[in-house]
mmCIF file of N, CA and C in Angstrom:
data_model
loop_
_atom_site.group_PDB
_atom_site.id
_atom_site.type_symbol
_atom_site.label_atom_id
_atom_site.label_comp_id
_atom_site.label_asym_id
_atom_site.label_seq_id
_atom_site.Cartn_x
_atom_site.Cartn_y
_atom_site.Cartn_z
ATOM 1 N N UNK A 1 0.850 -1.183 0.000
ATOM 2 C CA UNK A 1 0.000 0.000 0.000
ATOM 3 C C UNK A 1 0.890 1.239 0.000
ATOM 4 N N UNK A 2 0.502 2.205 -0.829
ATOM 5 C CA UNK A 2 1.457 3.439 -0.737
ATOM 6 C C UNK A 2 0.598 4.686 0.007
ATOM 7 N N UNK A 3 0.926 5.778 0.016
ATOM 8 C CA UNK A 3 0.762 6.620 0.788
ATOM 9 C C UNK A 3 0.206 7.491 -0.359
ATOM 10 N N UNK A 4 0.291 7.800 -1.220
ATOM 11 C CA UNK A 4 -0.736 8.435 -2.188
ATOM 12 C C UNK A 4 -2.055 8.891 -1.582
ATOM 13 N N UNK A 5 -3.033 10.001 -1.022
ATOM 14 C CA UNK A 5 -3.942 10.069 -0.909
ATOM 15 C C UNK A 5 -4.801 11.453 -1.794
ATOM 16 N N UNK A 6 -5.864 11.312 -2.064
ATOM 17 C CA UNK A 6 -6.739 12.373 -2.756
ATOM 18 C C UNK A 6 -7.321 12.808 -1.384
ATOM 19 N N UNK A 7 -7.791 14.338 -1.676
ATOM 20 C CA UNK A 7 -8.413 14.965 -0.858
ATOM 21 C C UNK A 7 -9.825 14.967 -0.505
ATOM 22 N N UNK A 8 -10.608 13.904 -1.214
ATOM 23 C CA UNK A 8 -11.679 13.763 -2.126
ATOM 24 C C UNK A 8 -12.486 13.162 -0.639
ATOM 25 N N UNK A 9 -12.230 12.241 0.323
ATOM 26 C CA UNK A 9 -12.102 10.860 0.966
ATOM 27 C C UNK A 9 -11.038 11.157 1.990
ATOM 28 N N UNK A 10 -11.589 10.811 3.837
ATOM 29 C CA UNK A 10 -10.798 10.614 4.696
ATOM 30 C C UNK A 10 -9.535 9.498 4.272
ATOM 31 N N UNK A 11 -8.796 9.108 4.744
ATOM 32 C CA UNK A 11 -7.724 8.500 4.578
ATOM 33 C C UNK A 11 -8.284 7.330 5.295
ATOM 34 N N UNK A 12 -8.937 7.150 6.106
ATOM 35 C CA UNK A 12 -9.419 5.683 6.607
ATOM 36 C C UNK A 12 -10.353 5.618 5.537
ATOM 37 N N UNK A 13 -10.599 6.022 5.237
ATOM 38 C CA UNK A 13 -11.968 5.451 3.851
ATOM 39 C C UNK A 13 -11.245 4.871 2.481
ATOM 40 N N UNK A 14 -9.748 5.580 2.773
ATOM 41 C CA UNK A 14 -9.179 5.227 1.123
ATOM 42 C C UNK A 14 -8.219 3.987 1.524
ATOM 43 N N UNK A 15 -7.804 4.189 2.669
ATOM 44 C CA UNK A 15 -7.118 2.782 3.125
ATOM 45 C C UNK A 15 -8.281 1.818 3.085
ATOM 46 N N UNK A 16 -9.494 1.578 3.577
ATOM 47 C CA UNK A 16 -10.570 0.785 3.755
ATOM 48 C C UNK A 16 -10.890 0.271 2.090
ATOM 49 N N UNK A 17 -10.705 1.367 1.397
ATOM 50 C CA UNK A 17 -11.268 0.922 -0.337
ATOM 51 C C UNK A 17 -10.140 0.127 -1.023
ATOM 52 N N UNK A 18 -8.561 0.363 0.207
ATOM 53 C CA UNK A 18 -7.252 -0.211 -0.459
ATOM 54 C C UNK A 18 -7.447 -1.602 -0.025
ATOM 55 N N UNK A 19 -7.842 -2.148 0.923
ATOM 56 C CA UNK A 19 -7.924 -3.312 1.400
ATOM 57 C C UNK A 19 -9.157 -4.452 0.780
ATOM 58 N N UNK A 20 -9.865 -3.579 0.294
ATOM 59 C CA UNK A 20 -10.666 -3.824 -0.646
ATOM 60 C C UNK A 20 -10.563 -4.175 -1.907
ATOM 61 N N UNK A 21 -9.887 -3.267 -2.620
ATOM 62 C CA UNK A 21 -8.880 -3.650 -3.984
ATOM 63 C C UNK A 21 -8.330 -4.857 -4.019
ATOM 64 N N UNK A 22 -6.977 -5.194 -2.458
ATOM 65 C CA UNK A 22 -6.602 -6.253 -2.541
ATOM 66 C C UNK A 22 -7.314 -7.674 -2.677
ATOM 67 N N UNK A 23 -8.518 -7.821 -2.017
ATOM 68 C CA UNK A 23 -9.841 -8.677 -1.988
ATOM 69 C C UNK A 23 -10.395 -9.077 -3.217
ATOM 70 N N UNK A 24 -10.462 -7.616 -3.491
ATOM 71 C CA UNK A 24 -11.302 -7.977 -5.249
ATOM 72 C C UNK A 24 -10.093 -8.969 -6.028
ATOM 73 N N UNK A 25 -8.986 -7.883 -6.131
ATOM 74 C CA UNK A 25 -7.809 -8.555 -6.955
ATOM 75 C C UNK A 25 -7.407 -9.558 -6.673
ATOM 76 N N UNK A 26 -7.683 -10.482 -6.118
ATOM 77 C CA UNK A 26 -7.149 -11.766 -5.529
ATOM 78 C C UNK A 26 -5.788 -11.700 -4.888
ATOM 79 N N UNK A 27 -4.898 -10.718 -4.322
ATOM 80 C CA UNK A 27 -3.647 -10.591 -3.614
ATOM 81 C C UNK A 27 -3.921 -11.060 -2.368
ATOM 82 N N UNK A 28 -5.560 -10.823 -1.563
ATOM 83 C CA UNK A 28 -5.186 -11.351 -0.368
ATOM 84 C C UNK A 28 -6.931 -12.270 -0.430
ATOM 85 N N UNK A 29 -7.274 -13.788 -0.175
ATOM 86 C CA UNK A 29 -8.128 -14.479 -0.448
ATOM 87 C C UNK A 29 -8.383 -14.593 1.335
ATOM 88 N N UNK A 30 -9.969 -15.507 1.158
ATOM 89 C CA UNK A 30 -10.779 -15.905 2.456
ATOM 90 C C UNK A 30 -9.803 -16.590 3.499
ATOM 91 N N UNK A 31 -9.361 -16.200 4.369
ATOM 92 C CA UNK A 31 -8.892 -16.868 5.196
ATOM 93 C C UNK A 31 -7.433 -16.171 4.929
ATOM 94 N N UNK A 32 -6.941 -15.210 4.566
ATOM 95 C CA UNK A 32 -5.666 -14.857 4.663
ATOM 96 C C UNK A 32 -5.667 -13.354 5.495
ATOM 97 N N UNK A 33 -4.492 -13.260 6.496
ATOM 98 C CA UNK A 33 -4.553 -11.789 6.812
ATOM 99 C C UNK A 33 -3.950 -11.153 6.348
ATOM 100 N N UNK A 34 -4.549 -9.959 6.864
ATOM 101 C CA UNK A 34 -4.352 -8.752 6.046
ATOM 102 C C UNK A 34 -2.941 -7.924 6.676
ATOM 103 N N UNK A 35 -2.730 -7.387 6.096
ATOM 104 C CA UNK A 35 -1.253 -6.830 6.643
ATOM 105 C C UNK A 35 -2.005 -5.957 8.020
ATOM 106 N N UNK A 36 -0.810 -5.881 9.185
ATOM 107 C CA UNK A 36 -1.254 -5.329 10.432
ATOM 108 C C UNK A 36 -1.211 -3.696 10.422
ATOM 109 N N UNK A 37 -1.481 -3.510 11.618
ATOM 110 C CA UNK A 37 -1.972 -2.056 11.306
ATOM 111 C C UNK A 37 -0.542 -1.116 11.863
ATOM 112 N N UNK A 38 0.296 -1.585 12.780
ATOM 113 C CA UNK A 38 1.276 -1.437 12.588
ATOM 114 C C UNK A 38 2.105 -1.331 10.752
ATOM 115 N N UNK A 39 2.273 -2.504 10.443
ATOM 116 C CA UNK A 39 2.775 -1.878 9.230
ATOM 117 C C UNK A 39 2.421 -0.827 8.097
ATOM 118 N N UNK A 40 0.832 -0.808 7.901
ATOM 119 C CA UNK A 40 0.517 -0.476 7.002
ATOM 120 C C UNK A 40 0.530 1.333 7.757
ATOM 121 N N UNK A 41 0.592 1.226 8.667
ATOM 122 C CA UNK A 41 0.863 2.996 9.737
ATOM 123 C C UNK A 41 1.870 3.021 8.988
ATOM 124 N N UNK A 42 3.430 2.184 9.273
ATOM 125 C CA UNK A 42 4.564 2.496 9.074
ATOM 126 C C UNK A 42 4.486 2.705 7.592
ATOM 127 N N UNK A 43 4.199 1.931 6.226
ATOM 128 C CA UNK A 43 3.994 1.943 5.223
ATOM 129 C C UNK A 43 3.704 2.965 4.898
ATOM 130 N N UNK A 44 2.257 3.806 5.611
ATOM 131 C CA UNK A 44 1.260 4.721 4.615
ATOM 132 C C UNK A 44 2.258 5.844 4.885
ATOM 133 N N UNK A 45 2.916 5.906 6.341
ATOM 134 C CA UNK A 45 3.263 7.284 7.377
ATOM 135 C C UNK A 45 2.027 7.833 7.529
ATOM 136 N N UNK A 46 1.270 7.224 7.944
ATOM 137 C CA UNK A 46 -0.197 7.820 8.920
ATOM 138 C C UNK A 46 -0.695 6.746 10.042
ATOM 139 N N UNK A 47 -1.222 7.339 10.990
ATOM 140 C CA UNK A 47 -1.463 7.463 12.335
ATOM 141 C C UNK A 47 -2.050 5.511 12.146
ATOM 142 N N UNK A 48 -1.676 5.292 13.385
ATOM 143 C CA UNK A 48 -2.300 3.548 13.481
ATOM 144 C C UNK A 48 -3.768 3.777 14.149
ATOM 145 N N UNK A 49 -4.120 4.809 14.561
ATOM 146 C CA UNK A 49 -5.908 4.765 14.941
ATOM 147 C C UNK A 49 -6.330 4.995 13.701
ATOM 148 N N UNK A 50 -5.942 5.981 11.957
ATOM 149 C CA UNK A 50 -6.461 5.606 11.036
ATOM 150 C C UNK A 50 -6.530 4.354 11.039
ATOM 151 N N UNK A 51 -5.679 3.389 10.652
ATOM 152 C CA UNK A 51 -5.364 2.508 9.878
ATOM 153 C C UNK A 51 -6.313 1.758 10.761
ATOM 154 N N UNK A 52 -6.704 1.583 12.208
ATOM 155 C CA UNK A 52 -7.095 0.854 12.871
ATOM 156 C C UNK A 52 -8.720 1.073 12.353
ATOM 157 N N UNK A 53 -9.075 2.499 12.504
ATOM 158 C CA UNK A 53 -10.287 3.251 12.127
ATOM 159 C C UNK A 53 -11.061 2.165 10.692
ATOM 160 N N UNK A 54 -9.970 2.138 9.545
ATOM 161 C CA UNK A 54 -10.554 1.388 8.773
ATOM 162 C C UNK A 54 -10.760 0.481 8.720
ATOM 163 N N UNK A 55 -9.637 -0.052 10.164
ATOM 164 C CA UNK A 55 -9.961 -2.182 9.955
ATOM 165 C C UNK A 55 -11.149 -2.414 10.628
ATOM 166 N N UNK A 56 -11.787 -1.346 11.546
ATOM 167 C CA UNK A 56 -12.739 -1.362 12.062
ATOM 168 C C UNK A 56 -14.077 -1.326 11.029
ATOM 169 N N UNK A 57 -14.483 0.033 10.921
ATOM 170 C CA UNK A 57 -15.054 -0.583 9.659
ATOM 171 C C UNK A 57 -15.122 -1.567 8.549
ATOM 172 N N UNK A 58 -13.811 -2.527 8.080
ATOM 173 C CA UNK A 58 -13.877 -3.668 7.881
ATOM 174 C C UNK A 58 -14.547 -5.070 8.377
ATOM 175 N N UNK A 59 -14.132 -4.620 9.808
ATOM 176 C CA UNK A 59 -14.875 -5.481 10.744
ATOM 177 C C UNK A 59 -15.820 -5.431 10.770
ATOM 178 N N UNK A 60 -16.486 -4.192 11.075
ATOM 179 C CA UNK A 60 -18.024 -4.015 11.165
ATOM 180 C C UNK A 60 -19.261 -4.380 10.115
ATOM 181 N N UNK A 61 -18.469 -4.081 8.814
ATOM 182 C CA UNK A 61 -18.884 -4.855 7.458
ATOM 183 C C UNK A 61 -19.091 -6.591 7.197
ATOM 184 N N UNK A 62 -18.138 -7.284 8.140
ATOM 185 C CA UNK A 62 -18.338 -8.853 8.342
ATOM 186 C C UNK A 62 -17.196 -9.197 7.234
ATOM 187 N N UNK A 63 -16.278 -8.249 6.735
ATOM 188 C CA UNK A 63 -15.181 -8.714 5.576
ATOM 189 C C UNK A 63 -14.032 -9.284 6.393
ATOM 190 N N UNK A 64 -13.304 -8.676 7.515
ATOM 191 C CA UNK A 64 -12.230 -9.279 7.956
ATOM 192 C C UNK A 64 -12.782 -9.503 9.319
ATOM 193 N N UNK A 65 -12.087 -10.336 10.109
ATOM 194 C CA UNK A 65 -12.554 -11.084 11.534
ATOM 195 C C UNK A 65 -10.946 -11.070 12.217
ATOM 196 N N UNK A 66 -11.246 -10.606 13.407
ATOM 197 C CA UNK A 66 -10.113 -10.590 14.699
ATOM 198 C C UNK A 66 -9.663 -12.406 14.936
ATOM 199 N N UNK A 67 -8.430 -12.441 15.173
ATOM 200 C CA UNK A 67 -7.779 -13.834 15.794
ATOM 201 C C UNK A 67 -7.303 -13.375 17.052
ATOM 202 N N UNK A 68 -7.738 -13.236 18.102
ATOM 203 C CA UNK A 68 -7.021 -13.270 18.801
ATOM 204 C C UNK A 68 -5.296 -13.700 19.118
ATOM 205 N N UNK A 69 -4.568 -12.664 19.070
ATOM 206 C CA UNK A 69 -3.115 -12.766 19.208
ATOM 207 C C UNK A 69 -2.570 -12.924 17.924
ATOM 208 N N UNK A 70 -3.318 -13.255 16.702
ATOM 209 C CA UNK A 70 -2.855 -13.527 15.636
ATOM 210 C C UNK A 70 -3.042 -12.674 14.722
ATOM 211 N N UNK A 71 -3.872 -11.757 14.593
ATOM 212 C CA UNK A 71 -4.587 -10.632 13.840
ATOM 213 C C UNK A 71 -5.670 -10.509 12.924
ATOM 214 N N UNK A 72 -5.846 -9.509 12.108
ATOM 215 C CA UNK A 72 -7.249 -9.609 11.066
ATOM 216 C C UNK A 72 -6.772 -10.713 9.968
ATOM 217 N N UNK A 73 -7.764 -11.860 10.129
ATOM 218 C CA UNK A 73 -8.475 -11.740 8.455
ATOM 219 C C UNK A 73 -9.450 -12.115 7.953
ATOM 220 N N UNK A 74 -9.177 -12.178 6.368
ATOM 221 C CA UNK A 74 -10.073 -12.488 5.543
ATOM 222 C C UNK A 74 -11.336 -13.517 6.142
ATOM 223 N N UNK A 75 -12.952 -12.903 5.964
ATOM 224 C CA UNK A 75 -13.958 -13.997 6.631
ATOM 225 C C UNK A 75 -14.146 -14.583 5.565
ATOM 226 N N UNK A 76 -14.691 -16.035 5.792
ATOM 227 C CA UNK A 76 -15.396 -16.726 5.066
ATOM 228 C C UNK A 76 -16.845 -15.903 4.465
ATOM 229 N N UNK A 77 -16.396 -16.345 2.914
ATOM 230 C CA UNK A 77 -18.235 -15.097 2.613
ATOM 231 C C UNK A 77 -17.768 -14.146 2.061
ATOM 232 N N UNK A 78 -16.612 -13.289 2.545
ATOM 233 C CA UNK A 78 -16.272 -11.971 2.236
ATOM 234 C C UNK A 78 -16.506 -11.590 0.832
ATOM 235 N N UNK A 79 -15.832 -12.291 0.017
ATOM 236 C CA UNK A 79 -15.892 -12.043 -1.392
ATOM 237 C C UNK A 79 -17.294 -11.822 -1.904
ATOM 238 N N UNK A 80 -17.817 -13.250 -1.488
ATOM 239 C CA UNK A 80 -19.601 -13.341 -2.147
ATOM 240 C C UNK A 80 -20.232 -11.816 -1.744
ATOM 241 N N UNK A 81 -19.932 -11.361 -0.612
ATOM 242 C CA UNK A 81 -20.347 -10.129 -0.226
ATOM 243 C C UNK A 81 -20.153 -9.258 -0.390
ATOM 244 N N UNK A 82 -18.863 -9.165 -0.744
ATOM 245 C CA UNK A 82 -17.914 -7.562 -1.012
ATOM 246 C C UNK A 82 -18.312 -7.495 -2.424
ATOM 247 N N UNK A 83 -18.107 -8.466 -3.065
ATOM 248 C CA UNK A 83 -18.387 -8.514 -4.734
ATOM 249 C C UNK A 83 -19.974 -7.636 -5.326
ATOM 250 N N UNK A 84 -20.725 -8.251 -4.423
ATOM 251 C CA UNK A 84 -22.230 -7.518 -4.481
ATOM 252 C C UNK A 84 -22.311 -5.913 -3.861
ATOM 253 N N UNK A 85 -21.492 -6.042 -3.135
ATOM 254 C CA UNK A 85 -22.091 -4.461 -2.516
ATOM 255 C C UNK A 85 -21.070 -3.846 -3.158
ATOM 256 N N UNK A 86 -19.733 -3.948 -3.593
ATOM 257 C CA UNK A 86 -18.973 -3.372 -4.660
ATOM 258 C C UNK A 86 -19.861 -3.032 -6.260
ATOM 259 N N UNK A 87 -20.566 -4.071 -6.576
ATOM 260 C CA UNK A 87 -20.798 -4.359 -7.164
ATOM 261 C C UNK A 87 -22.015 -2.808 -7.593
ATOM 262 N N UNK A 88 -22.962 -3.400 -6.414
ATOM 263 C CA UNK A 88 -23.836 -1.820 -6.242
ATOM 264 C C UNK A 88 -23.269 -0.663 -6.065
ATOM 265 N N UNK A 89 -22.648 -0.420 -5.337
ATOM 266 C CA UNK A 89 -21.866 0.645 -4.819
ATOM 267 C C UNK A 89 -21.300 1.363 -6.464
ATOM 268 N N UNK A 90 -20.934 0.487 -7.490
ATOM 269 C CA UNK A 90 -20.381 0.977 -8.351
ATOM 270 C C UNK A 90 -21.801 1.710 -9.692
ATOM 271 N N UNK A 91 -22.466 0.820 -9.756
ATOM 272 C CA UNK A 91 -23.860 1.362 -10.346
ATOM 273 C C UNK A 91 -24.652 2.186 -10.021
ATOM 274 N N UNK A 92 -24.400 3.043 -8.543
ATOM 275 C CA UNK A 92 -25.343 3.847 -7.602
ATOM 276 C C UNK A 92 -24.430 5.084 -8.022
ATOM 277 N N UNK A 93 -23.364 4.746 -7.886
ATOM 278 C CA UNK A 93 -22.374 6.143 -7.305
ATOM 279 C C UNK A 93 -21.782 6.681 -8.829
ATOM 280 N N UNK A 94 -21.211 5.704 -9.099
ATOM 281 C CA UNK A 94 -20.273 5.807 -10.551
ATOM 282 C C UNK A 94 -20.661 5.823 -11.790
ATOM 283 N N UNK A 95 -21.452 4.675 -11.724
ATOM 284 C CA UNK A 95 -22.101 4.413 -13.666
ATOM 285 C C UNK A 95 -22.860 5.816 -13.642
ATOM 286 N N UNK A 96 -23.675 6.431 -13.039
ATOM 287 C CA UNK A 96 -24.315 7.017 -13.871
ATOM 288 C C UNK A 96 -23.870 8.432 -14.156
ATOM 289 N N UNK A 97 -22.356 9.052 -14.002
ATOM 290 C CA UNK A 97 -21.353 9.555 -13.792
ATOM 291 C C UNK A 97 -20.472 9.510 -15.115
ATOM 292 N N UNK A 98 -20.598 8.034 -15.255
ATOM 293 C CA UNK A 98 -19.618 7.508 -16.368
ATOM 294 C C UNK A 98 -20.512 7.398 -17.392
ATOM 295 N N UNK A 99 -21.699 7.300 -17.717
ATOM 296 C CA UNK A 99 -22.657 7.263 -18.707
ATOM 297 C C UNK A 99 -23.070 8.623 -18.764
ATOM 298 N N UNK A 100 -23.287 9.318 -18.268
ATOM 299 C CA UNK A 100 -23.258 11.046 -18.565
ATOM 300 C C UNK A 100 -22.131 10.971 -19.292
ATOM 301 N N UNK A 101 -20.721 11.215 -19.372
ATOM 302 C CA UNK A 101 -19.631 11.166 -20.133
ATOM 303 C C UNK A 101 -19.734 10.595 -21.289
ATOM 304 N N UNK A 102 -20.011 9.472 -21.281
ATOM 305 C CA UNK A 102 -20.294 8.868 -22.368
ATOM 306 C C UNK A 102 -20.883 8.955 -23.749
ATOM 307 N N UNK A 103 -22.051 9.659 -22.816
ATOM 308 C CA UNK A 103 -23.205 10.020 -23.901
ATOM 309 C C UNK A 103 -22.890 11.622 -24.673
ATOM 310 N N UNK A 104 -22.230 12.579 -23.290
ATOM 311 C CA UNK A 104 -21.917 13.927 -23.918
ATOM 312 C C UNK A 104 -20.329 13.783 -24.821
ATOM 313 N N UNK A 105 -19.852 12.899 -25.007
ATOM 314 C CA UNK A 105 -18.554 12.754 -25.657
ATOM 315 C C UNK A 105 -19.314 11.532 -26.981
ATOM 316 N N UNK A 106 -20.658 11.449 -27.020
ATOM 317 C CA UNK A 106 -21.029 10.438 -28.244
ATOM 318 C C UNK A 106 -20.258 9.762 -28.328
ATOM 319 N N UNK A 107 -19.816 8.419 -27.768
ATOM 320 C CA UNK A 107 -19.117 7.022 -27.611
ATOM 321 C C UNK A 107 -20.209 6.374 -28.033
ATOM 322 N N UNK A 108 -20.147 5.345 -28.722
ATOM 323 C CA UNK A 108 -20.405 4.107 -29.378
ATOM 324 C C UNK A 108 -20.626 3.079 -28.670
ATOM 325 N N UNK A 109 -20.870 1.860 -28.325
ATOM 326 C CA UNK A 109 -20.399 1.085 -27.645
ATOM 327 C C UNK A 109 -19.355 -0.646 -28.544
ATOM 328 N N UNK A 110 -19.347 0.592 -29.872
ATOM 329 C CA UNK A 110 -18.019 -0.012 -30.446
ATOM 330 C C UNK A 110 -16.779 1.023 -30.207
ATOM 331 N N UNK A 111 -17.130 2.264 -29.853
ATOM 332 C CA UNK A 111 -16.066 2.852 -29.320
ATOM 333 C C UNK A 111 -15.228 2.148 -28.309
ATOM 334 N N UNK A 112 -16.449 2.269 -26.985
ATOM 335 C CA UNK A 112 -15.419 1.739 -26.158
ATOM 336 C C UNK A 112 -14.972 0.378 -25.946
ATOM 337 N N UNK A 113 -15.550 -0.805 -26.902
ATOM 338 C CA UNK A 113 -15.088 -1.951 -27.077
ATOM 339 C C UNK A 113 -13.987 -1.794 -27.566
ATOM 340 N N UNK A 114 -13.530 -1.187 -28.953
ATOM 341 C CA UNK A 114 -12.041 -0.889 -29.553
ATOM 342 C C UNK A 114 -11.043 -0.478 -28.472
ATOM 343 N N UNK A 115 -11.440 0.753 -27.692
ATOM 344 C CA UNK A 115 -10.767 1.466 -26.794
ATOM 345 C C UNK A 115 -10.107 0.297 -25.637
ATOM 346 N N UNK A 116 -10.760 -0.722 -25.230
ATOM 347 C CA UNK A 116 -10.812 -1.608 -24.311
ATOM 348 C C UNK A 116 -10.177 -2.847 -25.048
ATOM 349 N N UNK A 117 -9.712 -3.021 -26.037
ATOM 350 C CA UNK A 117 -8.845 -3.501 -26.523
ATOM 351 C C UNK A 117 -7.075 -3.138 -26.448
ATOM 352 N N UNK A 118 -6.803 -2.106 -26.459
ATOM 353 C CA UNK A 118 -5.722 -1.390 -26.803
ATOM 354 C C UNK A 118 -5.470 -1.262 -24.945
ATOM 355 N N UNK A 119 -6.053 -1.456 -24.322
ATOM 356 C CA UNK A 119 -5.418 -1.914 -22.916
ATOM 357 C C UNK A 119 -4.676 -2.808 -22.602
#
């Protein structure tokens, strides 16, 4: 995780969406933990009650689970779950954001098939 932040979004919210990324992307799967909050403090150079702030909200979501002495991770489920509310989260907030654009820049939807090639 790097320290990069936008002004856009608290920093526990963008660490929380980083831990998230990793989930989606398959870097960290059900049953694996997540890097501690110690490191990812030392990593980001921001405060370990952020970093804690977001594992909390992680927690509270049912995505990562406490081990006692051992630390956060990955719950069973997480994915099936994160995948769906990512999933919404992206059609509520974003698509219709990205389809305004779309439509005022007259894209095709062979436009952006070509375009999505050349990636």
């Amino acid at each position: 995780m790097d320290g990069a932040w936008n002004e856009t979004q608290p920093i526990y919210q963008q660490l929380r969406d980083r831990v998230v990324g990793m989930m989606l992307d398959g870097a960290v799967a059900e049953g694996d933990a997540i890097p501690s909050v110690r490191q990812v403090a030392a990593e980001c150079q921001v405060n370990p009650l952020t970093v804690m702030k977001a594992y909390q909200q992680l927690s509270d979501e049912g995505l990562v689970e406490k081990r006692r002495g051992l630390g956060l991770f990955v719950a069973q489920g997480a994915l099936a779950r994160l995948g769906e509310s990512e999933r919404q989260k992206f059609l509520t907030e974003q698509w219709p954001e990205t389809l305004r654009t779309i439509r005022r820049l007259g894209l095709s939807l062979n436009d952006l098939l070509k375009e999505g090639d050349v990636a």
